[in-house]
Coordinates of C-alpha atoms and ligand atoms in Angstrom, one line a residue:
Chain A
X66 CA 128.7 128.1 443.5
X67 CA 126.2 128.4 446.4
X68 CA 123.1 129.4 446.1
X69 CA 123.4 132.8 447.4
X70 CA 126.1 133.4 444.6
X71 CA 123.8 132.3 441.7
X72 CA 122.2 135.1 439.6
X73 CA 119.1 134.2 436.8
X74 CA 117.3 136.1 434.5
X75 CA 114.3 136.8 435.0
X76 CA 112.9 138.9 432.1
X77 CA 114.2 139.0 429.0
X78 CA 113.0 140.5 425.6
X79 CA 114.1 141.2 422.0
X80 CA 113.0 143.9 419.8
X81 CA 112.1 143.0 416.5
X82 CA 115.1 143.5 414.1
X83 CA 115.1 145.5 410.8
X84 CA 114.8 149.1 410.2
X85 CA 113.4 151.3 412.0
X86 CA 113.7 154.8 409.8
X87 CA 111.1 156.7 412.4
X88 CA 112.1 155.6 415.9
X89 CA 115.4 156.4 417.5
X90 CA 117.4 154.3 419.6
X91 CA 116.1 155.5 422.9
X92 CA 113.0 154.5 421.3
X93 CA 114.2 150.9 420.7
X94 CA 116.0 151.0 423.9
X95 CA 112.8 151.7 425.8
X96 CA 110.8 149.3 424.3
X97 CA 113.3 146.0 424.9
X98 CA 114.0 147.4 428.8
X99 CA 109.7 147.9 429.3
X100 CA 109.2 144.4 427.7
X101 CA 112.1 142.9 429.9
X102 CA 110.9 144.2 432.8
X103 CA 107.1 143.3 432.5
X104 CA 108.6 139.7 431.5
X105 CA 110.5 139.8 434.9
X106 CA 107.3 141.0 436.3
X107 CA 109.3 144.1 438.3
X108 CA 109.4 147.6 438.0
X109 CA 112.1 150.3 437.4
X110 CA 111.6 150.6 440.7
X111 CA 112.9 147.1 441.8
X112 CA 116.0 147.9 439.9
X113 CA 119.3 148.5 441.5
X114 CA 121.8 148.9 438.4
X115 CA 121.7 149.9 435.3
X116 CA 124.4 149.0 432.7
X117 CA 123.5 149.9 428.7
X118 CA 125.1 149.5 425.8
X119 CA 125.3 151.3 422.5
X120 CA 128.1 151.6 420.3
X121 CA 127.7 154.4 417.2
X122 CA 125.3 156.8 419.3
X123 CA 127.4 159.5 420.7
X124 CA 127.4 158.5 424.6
X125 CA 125.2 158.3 427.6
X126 CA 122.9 155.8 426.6
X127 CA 121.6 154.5 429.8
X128 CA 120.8 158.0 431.4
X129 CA 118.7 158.8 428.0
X130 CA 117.0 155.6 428.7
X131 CA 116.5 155.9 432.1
X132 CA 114.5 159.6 431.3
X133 CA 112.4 157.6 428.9
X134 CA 111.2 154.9 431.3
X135 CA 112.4 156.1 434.8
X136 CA 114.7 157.8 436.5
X137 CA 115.3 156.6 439.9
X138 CA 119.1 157.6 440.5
X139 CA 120.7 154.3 440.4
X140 CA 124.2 153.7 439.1
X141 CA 124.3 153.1 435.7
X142 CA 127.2 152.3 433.6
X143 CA 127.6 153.5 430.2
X144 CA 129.4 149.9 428.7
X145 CA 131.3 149.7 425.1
X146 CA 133.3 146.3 424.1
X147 CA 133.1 146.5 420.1
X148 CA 130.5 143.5 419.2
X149 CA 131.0 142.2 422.7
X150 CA 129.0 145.5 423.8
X151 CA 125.7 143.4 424.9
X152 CA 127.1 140.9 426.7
X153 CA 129.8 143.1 429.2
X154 CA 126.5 145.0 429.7
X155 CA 125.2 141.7 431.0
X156 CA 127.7 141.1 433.1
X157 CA 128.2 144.5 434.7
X158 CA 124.8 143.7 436.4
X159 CA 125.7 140.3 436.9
X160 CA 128.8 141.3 438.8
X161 CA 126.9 144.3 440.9
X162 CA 124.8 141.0 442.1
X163 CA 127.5 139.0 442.6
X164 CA 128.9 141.8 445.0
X165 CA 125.7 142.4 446.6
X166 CA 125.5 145.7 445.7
X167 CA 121.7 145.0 444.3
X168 CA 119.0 142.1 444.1
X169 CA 118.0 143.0 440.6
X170 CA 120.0 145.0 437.8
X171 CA 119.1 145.8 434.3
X172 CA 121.3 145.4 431.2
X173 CA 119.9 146.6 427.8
X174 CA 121.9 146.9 424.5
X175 CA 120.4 149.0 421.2
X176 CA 121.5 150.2 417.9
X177 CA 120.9 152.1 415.3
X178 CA 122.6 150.5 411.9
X179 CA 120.2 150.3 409.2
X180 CA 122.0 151.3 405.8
X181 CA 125.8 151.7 407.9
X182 CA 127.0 150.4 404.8
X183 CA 131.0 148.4 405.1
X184 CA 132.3 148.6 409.0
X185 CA 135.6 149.9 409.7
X186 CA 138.3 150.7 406.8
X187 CA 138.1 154.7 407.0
X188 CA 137.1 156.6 403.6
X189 CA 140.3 157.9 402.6
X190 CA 141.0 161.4 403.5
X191 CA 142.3 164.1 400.6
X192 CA 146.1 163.8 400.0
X193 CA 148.4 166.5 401.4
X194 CA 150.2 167.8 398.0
X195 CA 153.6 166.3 399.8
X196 CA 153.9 162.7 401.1
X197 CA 154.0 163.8 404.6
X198 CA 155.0 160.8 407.4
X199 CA 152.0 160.9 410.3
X200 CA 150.8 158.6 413.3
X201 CA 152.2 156.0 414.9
X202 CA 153.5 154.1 411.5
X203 CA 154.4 157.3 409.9
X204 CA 152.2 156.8 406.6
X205 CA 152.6 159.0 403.7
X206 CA 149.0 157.9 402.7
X207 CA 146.0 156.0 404.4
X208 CA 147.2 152.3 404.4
X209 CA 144.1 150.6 404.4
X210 CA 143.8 149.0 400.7
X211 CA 147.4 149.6 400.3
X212 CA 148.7 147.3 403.0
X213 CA 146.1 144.6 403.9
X214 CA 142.3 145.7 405.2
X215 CA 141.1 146.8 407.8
X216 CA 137.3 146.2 407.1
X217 CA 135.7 143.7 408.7
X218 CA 134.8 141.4 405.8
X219 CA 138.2 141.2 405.0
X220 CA 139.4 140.3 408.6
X221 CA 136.9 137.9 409.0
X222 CA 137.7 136.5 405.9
X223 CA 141.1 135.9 406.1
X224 CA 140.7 134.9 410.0
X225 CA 138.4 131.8 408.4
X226 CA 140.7 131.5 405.6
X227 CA 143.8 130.7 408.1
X228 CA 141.8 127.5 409.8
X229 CA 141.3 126.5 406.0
X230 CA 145.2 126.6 405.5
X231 CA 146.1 125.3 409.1
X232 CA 143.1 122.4 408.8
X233 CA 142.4 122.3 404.9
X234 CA 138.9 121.5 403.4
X235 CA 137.4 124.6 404.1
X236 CA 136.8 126.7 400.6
X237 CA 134.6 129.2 399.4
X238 CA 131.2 126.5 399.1
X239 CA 131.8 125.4 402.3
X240 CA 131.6 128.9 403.9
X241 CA 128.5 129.5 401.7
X242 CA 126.8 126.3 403.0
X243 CA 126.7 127.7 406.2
X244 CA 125.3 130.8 405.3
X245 CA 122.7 128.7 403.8
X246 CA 122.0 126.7 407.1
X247 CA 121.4 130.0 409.0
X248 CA 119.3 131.9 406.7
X249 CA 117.5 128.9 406.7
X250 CA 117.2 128.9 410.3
X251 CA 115.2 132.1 410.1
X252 CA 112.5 131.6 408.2
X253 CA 111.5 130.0 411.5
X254 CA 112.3 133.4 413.2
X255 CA 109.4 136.2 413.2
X256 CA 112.2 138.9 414.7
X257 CA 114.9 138.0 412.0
X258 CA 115.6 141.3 410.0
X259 CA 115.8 138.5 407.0
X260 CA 114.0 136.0 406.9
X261 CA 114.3 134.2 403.3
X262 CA 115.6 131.1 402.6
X263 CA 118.6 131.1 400.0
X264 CA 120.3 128.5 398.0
X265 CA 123.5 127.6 397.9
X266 CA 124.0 129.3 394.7
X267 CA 122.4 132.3 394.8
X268 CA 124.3 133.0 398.1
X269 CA 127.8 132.0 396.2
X270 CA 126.4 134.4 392.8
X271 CA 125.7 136.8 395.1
X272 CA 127.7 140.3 395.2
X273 CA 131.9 139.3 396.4
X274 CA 132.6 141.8 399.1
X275 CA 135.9 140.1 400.1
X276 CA 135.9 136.7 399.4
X277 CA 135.5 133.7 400.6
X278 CA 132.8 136.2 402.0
X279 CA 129.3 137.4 399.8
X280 CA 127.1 140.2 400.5
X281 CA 124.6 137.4 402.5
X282 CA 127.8 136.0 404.1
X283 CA 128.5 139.5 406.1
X284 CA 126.0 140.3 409.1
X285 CA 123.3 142.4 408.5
X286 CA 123.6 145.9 409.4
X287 CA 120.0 146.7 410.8
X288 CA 118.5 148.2 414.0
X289 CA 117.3 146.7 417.1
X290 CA 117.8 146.4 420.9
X291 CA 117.5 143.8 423.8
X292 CA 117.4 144.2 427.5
X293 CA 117.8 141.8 430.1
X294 CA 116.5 141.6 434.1
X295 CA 118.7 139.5 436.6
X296 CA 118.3 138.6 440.0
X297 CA 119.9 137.1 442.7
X298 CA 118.9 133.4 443.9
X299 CA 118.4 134.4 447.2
X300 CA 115.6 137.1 445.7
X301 CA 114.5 134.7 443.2
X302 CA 113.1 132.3 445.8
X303 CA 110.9 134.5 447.3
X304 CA 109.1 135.3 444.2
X305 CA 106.2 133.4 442.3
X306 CA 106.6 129.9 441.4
X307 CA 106.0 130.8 438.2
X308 CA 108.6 133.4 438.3
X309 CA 110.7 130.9 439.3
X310 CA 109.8 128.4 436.7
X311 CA 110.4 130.7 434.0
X312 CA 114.1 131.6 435.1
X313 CA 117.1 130.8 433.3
X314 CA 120.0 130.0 435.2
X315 CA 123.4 132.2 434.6
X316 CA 125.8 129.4 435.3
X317 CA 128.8 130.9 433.8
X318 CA 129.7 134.5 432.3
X319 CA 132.6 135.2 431.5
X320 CA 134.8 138.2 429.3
X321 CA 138.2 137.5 427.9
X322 CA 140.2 139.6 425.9
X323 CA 142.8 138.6 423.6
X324 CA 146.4 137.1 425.3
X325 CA 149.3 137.9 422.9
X326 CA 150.4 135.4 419.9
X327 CA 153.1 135.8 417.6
X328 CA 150.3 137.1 414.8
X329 CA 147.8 139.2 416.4
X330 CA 149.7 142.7 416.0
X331 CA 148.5 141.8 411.6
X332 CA 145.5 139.5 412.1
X333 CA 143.4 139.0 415.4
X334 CA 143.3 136.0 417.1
X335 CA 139.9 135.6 417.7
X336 CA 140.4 132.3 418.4
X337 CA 142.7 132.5 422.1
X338 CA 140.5 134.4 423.7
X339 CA 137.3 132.2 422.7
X340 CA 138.8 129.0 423.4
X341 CA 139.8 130.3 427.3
X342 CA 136.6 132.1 427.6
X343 CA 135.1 128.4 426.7
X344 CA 137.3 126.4 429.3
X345 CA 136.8 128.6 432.0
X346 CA 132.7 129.1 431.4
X347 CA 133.0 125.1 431.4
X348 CA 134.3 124.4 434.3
X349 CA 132.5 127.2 436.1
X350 CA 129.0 125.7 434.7
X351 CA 130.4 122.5 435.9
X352 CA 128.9 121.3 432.1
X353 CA 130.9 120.0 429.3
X354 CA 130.2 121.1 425.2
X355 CA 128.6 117.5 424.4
X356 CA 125.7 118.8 427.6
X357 CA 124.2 122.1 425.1
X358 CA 121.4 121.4 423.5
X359 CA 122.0 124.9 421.5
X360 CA 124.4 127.2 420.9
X361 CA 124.2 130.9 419.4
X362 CA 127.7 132.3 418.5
X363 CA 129.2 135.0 416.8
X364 CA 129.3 134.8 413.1
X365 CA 129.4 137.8 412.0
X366 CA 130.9 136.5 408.8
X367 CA 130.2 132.7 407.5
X368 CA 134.3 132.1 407.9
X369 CA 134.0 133.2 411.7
X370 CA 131.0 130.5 412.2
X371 CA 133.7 128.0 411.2
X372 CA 136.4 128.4 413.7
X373 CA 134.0 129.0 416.6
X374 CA 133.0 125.3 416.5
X375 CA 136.4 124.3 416.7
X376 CA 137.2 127.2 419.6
X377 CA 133.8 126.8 421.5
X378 CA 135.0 123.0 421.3
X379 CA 132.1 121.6 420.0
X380 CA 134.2 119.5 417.1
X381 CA 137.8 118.5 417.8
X382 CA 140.5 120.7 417.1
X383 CA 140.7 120.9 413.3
X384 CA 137.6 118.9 413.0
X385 CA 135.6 121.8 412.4
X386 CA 134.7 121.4 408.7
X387 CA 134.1 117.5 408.8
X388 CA 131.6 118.5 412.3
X389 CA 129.5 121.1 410.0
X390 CA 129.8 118.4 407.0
X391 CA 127.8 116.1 409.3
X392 CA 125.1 118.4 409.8
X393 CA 125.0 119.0 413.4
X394 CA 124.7 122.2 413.5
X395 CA 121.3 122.3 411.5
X396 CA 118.6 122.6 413.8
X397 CA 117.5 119.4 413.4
X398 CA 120.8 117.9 413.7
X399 CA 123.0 116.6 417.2
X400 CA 124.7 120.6 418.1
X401 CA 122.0 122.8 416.8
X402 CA 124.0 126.2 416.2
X403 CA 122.4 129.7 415.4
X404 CA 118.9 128.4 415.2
X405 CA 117.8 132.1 415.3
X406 CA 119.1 133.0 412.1
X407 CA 122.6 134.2 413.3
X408 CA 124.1 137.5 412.7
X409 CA 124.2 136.9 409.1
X410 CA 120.0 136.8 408.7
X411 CA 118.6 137.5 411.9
X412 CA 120.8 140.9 411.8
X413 CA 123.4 142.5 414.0
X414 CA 122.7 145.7 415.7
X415 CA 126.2 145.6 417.2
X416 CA 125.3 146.5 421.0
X417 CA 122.0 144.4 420.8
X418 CA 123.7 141.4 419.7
X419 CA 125.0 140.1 423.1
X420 CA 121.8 140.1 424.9
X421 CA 119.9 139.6 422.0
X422 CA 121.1 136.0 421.6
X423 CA 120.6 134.9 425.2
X424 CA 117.2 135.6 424.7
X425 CA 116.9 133.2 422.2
X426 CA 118.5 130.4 424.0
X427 CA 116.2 131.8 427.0
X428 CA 113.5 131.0 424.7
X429 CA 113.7 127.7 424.2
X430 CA 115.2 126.9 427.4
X431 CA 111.3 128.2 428.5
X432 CA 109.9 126.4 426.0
X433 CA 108.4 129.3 424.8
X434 CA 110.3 129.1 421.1
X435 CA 107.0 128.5 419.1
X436 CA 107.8 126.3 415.9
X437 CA 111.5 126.9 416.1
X438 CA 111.9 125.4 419.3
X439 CA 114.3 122.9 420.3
X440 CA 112.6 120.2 421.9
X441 CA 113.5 119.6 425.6
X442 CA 116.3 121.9 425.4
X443 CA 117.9 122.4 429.0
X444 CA 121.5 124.0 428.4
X445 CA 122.7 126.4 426.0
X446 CA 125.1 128.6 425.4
X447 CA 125.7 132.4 423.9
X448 CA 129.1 133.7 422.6
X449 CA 130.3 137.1 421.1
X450 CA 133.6 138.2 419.8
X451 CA 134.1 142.4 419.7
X452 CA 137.5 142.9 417.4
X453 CA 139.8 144.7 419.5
X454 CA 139.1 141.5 421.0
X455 CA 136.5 140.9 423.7
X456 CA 135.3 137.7 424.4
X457 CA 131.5 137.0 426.1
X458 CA 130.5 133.5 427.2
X459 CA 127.2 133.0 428.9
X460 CA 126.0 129.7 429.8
X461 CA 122.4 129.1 430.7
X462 CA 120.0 126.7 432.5
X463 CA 116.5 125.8 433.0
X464 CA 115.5 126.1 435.9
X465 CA 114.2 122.8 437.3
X466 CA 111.3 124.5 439.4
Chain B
X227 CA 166.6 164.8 393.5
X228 CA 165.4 164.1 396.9
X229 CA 165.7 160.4 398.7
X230 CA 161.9 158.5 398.2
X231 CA 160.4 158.3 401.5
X232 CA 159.0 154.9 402.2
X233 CA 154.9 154.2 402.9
X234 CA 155.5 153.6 406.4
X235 CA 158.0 153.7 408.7
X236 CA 159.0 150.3 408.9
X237 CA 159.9 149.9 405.4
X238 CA 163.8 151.0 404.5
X239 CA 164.4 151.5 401.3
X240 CA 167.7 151.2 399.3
X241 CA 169.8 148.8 397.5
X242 CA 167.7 145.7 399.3
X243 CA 164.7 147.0 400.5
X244 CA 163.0 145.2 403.7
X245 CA 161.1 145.6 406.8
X246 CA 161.9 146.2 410.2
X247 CA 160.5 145.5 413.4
X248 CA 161.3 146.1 417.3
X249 CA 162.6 143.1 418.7
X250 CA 162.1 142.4 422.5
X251 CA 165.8 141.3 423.7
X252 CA 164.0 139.4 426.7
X253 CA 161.4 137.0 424.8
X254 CA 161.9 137.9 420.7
X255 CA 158.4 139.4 420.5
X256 CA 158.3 141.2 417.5
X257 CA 156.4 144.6 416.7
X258 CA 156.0 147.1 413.8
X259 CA 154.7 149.9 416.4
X260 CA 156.4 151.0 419.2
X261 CA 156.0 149.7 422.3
X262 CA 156.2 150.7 426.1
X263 CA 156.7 147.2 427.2
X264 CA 156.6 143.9 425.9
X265 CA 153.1 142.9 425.1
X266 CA 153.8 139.2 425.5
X267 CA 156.8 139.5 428.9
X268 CA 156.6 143.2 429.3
X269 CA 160.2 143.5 429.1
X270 CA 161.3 147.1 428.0
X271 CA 164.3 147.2 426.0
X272 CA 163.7 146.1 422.4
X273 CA 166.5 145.6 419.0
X274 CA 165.3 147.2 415.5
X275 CA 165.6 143.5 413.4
X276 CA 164.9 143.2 409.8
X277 CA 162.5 140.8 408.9
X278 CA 162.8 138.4 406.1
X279 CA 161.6 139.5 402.5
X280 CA 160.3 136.1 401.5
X281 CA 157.8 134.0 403.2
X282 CA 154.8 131.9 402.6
X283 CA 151.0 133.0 402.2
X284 CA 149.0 131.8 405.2
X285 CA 145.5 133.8 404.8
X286 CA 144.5 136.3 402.3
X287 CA 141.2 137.6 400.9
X288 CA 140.3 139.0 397.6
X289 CA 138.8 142.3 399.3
X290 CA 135.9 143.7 396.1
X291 CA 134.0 146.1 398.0
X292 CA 136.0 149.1 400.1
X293 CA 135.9 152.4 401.3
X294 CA 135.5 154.7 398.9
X295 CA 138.9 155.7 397.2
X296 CA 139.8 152.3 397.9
X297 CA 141.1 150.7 394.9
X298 CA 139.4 147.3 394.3
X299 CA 139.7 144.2 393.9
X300 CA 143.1 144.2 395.9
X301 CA 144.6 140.8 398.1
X302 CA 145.2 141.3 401.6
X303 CA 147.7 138.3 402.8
X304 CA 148.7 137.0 405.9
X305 CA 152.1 135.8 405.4
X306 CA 154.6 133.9 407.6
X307 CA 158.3 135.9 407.1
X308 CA 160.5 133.0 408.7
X309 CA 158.3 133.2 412.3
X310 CA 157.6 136.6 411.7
X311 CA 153.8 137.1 410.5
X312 CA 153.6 140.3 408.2
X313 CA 149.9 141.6 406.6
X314 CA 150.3 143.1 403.1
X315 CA 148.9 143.1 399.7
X316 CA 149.8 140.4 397.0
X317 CA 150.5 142.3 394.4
X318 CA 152.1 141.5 390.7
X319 CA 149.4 138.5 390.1
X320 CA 145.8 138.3 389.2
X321 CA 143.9 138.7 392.2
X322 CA 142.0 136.0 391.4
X323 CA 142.1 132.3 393.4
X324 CA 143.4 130.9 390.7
X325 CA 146.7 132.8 391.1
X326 CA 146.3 133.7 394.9
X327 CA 146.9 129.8 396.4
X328 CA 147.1 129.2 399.8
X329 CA 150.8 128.0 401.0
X330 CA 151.8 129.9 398.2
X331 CA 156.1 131.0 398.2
X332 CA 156.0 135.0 398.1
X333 CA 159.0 137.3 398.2
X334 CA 158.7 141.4 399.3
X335 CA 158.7 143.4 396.0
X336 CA 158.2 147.5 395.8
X337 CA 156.4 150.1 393.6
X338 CA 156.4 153.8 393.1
X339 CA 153.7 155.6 394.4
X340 CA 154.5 158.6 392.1
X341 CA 155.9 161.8 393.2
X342 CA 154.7 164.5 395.2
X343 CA 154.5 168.6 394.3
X344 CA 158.4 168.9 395.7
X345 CA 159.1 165.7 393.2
X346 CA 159.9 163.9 396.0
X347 CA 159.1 159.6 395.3
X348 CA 156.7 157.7 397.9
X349 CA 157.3 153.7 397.7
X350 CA 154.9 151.1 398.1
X351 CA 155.4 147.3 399.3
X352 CA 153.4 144.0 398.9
X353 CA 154.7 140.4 397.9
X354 CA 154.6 138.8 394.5
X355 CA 154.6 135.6 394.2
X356 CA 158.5 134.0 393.9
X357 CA 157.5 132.1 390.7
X358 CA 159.0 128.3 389.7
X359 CA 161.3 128.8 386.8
Ligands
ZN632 ZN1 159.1 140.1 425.5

């Protein structure tokens, strides 16, 4: 990649996660975009794209926003991937600069989830008084509960479940260990929506909602929103050196979606589209999985945290359990993952998610990480899944100026 | 007395009940829905196959918490149907781990649903577990 071709980020910000009961999401929204932008040290008037992301709002997000902090009749794209939301937000502006459409562009994810309760699996609708065939399967009755689930739980439960049968030694207090690791990981983290430590046991007593996978297994439904600033290298260099020392480099982002396997049509592969996403952000960042000093992936349940180390590449294949069974994944250990807190305690306000977690490897890439930090961290990497599937990969640099 | 009418389309019912699927005659993709083209070669012309009744338990969950008028606690499986992976409940056993085993043999097995105002049956599938005599 030339130098022309590179993009960075150049302001980056996080709202605090939790609940919010008096502010909407254009509120939340506003807030992450006017902190990114004063981070970047620009202006709405700098900006050349806009691309937003929220998920259970009912539309138009990023022309709300921009009447909230300023309307200056750029393109914006309205962006929904599922869970992936954030990160194809991300790399809508990413690609605008790539294209040379703009020299900076704005990305910005929010969402409103605070109390959402259990995610997908519809409430079942009255009976007609006569089995009557309808949709695409021709049901007499809603299936979900009746053949398989469809919540998300229970997908992510059996999806972890399947690398337990394919690999063995993954059971229901190994899942819950790694629960434990990332709720421990944010008592370190101010904007975690949670951020108590819990034992192994009280996570495993905790309330079953499909197991392997208890209550503080699941994500945290909660609301919150990130926003992003990028740049082009080109416009980078003519900026302050200190706008250039605070950088991060975008040195891969990539989308997948899923290819078809024999299975996917009953259970998603979540797994196909992560590893490709992986090998092809690799080889673009020209870095290898043993070069991150950090990595924050998508485990939106503590049975998807296990087969993202093995899809991400981080262990060998099938060595997943025996690589979190050596502790590297701690933060003090070798492959620090989800030092934030994770989905699980840091919270996962679905559309937020994807930017949110390259601000935290931003954050210690700058040094900036306070008592969390990772020390002398100078590659790390961000991943989401959206069920559907959609895959995000960023990898990120320091800069060295 | 009217025929029962099956939960879904792609269960027949009858002396040996069983599941179908579209088969694509170009790559032997299988899919319950229907299909335009091939999601794996995009070929378009496609058999109706029946899949095999037994099979063995590759993933499941013990699913407690639901949608409301969900019945809980039910098993969701994944289970392999001689190359042909099929999601259903595990039904006829405790849902419990104990009873629910990974690897475990499991064989289709049906259920009334009950009868509707024109007293006409709906039928339910899952698999049960085939058990060692
Ligand atoms: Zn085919």
């Amino acid at each position: 990649m030339s130098k022309q071709d590179e993009v960075w980020i150049l302001g980056i910000n996080m709202t605090k996660f939790g609940k919010y009961p008096d502010r909407d999401i254009v509120d939340l929204g506003a807030e992450a975009i006017q902190a990114a932008l004063k981070d970047a040290g620009v202006t709405m008037g700098d900006i050349g794209i806009l691309a937003a992301g929220n998920l259970m709002g009912a539309g138009g997000i990023g022309q709300m926003l921009q009447k909230q902090v300023g309307q200056t009749g750029i393109p914006v794209y309205n962006v929904a991937n599922a869970c992936a939301t954030g990160a194809t937000a991300l790399r809508t502006a990413v690609m605008a600069i790539k294209a040379g459409e703009c020299d900076y562009g704005l990305a910005v994810g929010v969402e409103k989830l605070a109390g959402a309760g259990l995610l997908a699996g519809a409430n079942r609708a009255e009976e007609n008084d006569t089995w009557t065939p309808e949709g695409r399967f021709g049901a007499v009755v809603p299936v979900d509960g009746r053949i398989g689930t469809a919540t998300m739980p229970g997908v992510f439960a059996q999806i972890g479940m399947e690398y337990g049968h394919k690999y063995g030694g993954a059971d229901f207090e190994l899942f819950a260990k790694i629960s434990e690791k990332n709720h421990s990981h944010s008592t370190l983290n101010p904007l975690a929506a949670y951020n108590k430590e819990m034992s192994l046991e009280q996570i495993m007593n905790d309330m079953m909602i499909a197991y392997p996978n208890t209550r503080p297994m699941c994500s945290a439904n909660c609301d919150g929103a990130a926003a992003a600033v990028v740049v082009s290298g080109a416009t980078l260099k003519t900026l302050s050196l200190e706008q250039q020392r605070r950088a991060v480099k975008i040195s891969a982002s990539i989308l997948t979606t899923d290819p078809w396997q024999e299975a996917c049509q009953v259970l998603p592969d979540v797994n196909t589209l992560t590893r490709n996403a992986a090998k092809t952000a690799y080889e673009k960042a020209g870095v290898g999985p043993e070069d991150l000093d950090l990595v924050e992936l998508h485990d939106c349940f503590a049975t998807a945290e296990l087969v993202h180390y093995d899809n991400l590449m981080l262990c060998e294949e099938g060595g997943a359990v025996d690589f979190f069974n050596s502790g590297a994944t701690w933060r003090t250990g070798r492959m620090p993952v989800n030092v934030s807190g994770g989905l699980q305690s840091k919270g996962h306000p679905i559309a937020a998610t994807g930017i949110a977690n390259i601000w935290e490897v931003c954050q210690h890439l700058r040094d900036e990480c306070g008592n969390r930090q990772i020390e002398g961290a100078k590659v790390g990497l961000a991943h989401v899944i959206g069920l559907g599937s959609a895959c995000g990969i960023h990898i990120l640099e320091k800069s060295a100026a | 007395m009217s025929e029962p009418i099956p939960i879904v389309n792609y269960l027949v019912l009858g002396e040996a009940p069983h599941l179908v699927s579209y088969e694509c005659t170009n790559c032997k993709a299988r899919f319950f829905g229907r299909r335009n083209a091939c999601a794996s070669c995009f070929g378009s012309e496609f058999n109706q196959v029946e899949v095999a009744t037994t099979g063995e338990l590759r993933s499941f969950t013990i699913v407690a918490f639901a949608a409301p008028g969900v019945e809980v606690p039910f098993v969701s499986g994944i289970i392999d149907c001689d190359g042909t992976s099929v999601n259903a409940n595990i039904i006829n056993t405790k849902p419990d781990p104990e009873h629910v085993v990974l690897g475990m043999k499991v064989q289709l097995a049906t259920y009334s649903m009950g009868a509707d105002a024109d007293g006409v049956e709906a039928i339910g599938f899952g698999f049960e577990p085939i058990e060692a005599a």
